[in-house]
Short mmCIF file of C-alpha atoms and ligand atoms in Angstrom, two decimals:
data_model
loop_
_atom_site.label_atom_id
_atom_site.label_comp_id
_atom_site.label_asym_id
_atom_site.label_seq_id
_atom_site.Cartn_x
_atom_site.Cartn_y
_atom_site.Cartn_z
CA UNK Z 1 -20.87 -12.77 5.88
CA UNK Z 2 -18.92 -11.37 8.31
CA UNK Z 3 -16.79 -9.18 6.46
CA UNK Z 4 -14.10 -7.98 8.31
CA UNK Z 5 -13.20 -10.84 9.19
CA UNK Z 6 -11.52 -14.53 8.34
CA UNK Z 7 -9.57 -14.06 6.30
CA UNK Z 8 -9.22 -9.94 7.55
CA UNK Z 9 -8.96 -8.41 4.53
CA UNK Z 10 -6.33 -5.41 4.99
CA UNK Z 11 -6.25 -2.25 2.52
CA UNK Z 12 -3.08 -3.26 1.07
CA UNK Z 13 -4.88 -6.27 0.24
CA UNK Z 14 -7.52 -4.66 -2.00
CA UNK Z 15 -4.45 -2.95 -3.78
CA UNK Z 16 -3.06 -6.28 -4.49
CA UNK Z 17 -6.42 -7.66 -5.66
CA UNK Z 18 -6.19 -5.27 -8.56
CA UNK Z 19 -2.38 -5.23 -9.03
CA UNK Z 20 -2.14 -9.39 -9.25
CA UNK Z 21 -4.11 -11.92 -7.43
CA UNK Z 22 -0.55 -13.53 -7.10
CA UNK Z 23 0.75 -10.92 -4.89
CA UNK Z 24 -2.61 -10.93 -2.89
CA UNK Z 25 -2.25 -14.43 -2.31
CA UNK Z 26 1.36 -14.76 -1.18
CA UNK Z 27 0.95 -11.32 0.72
CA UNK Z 28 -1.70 -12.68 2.65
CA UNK Z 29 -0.33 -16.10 3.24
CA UNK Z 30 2.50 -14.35 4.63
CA UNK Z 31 4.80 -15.30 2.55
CA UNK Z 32 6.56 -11.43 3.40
CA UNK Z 33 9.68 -9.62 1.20
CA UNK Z 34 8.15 -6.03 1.43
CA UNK Z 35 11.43 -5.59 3.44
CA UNK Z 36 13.90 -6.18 0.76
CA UNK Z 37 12.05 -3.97 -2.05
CA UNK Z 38 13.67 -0.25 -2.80
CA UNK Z 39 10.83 1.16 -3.92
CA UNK Z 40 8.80 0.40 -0.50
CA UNK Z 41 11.87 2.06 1.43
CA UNK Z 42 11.58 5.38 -1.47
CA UNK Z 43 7.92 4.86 -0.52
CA UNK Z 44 8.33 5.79 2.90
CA UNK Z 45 11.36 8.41 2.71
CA UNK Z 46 8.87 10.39 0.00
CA UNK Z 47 6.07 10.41 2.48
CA UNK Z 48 8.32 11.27 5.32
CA UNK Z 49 9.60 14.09 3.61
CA UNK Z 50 6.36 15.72 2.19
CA UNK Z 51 4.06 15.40 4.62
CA UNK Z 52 6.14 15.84 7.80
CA UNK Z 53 3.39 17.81 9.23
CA UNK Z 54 0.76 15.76 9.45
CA UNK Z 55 -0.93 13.38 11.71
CA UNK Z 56 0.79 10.48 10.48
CA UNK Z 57 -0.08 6.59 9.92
CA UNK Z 58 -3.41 5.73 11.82
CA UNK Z 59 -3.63 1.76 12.29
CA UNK Z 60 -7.71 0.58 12.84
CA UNK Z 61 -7.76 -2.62 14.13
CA UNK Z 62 -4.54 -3.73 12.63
CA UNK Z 63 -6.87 -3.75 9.17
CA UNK Z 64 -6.56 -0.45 7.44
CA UNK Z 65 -3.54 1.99 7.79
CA UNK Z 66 -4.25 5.80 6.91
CA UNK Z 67 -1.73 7.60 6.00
CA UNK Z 68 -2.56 10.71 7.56
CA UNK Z 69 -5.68 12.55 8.59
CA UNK Z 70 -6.96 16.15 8.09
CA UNK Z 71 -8.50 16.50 11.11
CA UNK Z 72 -10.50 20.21 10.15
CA UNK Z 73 -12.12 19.01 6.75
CA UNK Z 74 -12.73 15.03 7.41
CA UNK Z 75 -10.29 13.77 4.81
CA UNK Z 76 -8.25 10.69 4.92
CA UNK Z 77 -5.58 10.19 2.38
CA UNK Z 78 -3.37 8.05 1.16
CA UNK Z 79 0.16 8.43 -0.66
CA UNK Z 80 1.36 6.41 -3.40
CA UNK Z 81 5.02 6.38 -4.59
CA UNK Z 82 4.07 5.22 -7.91
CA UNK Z 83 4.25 7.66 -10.98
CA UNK Z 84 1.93 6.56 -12.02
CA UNK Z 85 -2.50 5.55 -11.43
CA UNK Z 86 -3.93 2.35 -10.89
CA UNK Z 87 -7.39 1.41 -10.11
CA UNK Z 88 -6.34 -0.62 -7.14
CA UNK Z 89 -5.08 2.61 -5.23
CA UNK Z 90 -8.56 4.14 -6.22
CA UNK Z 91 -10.50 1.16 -4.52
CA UNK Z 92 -8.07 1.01 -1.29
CA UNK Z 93 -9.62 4.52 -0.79
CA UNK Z 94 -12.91 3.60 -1.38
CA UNK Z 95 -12.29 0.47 0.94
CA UNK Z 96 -11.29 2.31 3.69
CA UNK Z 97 -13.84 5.18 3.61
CA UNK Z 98 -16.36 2.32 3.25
CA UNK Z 99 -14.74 0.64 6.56
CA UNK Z 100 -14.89 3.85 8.49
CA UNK Z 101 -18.51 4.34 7.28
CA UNK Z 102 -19.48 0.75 8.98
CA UNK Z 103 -18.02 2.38 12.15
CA UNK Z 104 -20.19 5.44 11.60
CA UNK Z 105 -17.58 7.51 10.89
CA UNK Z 106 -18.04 9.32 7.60
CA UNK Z 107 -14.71 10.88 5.59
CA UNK Z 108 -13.57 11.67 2.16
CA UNK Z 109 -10.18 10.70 0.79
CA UNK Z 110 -7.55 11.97 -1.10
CA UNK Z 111 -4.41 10.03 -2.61
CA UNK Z 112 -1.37 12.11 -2.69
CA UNK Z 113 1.05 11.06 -5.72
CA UNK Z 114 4.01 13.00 -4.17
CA UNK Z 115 6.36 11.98 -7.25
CA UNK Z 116 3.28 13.24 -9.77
CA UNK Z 117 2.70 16.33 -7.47
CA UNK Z 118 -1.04 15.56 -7.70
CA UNK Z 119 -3.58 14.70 -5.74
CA UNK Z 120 -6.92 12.83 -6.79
CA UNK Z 121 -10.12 13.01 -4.72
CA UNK Z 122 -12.14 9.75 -3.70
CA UNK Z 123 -15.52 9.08 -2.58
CA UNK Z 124 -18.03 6.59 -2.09
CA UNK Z 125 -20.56 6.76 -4.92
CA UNK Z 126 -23.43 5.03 -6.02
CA UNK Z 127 -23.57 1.29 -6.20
CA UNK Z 128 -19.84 1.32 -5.03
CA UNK Z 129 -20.95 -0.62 -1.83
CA UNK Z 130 -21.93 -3.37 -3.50
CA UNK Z 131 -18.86 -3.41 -5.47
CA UNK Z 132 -16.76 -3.15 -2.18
CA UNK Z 133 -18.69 -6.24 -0.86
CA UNK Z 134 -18.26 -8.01 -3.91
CA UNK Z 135 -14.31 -7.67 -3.81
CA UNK Z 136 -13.93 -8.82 -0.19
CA UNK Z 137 -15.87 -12.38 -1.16
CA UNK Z 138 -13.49 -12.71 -3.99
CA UNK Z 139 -10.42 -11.69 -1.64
CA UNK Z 140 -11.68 -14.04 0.75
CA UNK Z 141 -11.83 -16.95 -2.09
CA UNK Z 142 -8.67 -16.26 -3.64
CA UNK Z 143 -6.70 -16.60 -0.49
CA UNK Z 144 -8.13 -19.31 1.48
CA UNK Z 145 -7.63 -21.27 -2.00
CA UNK Z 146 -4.64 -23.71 -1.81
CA UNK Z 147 -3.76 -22.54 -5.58
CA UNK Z 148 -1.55 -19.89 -5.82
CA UNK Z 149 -2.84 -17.53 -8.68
CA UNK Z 150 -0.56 -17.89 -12.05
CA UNK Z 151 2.05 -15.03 -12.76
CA UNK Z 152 0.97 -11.56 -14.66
CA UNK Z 153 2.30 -10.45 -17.47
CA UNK Z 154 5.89 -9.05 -16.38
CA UNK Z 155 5.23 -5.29 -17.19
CA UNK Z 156 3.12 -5.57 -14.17
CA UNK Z 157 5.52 -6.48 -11.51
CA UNK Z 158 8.24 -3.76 -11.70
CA UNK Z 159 8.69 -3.08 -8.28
CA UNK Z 160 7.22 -6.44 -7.22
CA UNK Z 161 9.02 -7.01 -4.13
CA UNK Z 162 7.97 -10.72 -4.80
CA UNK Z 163 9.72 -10.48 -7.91
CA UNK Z 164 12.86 -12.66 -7.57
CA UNK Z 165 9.96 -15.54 -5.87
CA UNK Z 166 8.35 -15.11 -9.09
CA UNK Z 167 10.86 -14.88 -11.95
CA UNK Z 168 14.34 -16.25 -10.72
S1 LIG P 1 6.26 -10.43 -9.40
FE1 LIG P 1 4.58 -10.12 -10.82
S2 LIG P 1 3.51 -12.09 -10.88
FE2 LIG P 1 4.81 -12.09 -9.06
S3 LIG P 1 3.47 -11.38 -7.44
FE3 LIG P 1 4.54 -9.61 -8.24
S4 LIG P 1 3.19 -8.71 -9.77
FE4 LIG P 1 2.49 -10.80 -9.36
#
């Protein structure tokens, strides 16, 4: 399988996989409100403001978007305005460090809570690969599918910018 490609499967998207296969599916049949949501827009002030710094936002192939890079130590990370964890952000780490290894470029990551003031360390481990590989056919399933995945249970989508789509 070529796995970068048809349907590409985008970081964000392997977020979404974990988060609801909903919000994977309309995301990626570009059905698009990330615009309208408040908590995207305190997404990006937050980063703007803590890591003004930095190299900022690397786009690969219009696929995966870093953050920023620490160029002296090899380290890619990623920053989530959520207070709180969720696997997804753990395997949109994984995903990407995976991605860059394909192109023979090896990294760690780091995802930067700035709202938690911590930071949590990611790497490739053992059998995580596989895993990885696993995720993308499943991506690739759920989206070319013509069924739109039912609704989660509504704790999950707080901050949902597909909210109103979903509930009104
Ligand atoms: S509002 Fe809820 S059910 Fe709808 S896409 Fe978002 S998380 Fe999924």
């Amino acid at each position: 399988m070529m796995i970068f490609e048809n349907p590409r499967v985008t970081g964000v998207m392997i977020n979404y996989y974990f988060h609801c296969k909903r919000q994977l599916w309309l995301f990626a049949n570009q059905i698009e409100m990330e615009h309208s949501s408040d908590l995207v827009l305190i997404g990006k002030i937050l980063s703007n403001s803590f890591y003004k710094d930095k190299q900022k936002e690397i786009k690969i192939e219009d696929l995966i978007a870093i953050d920023w890079l620490n160029f002296e130590d090899g380290v890619i990370h990623e920053v989530k305005k959520s207070d709180s964890f969720e696997e997804g952000h753990i395997w949109q780490v994984k995903y990407y460090i995976f991605y860059l290894k394909k192109k023979g470029v090896m990294v760690k990551g780091k995802i930067n809570y700035p709202k938690l003031r911590v930071v949590r360390d990611v790497e490739l481990e053992y059998g995580d690969e596989g895993r990885i590989n696993e995720i993308l056919s499943d991506i690739i399933k759920i989206v070319r599918s013509e069924e739109v995945p039912k609704r989660e249970d509504k704790k999950k989508c707080r901050g949902c910018s597909y909210f109103e789509l979903c509930w009104t």
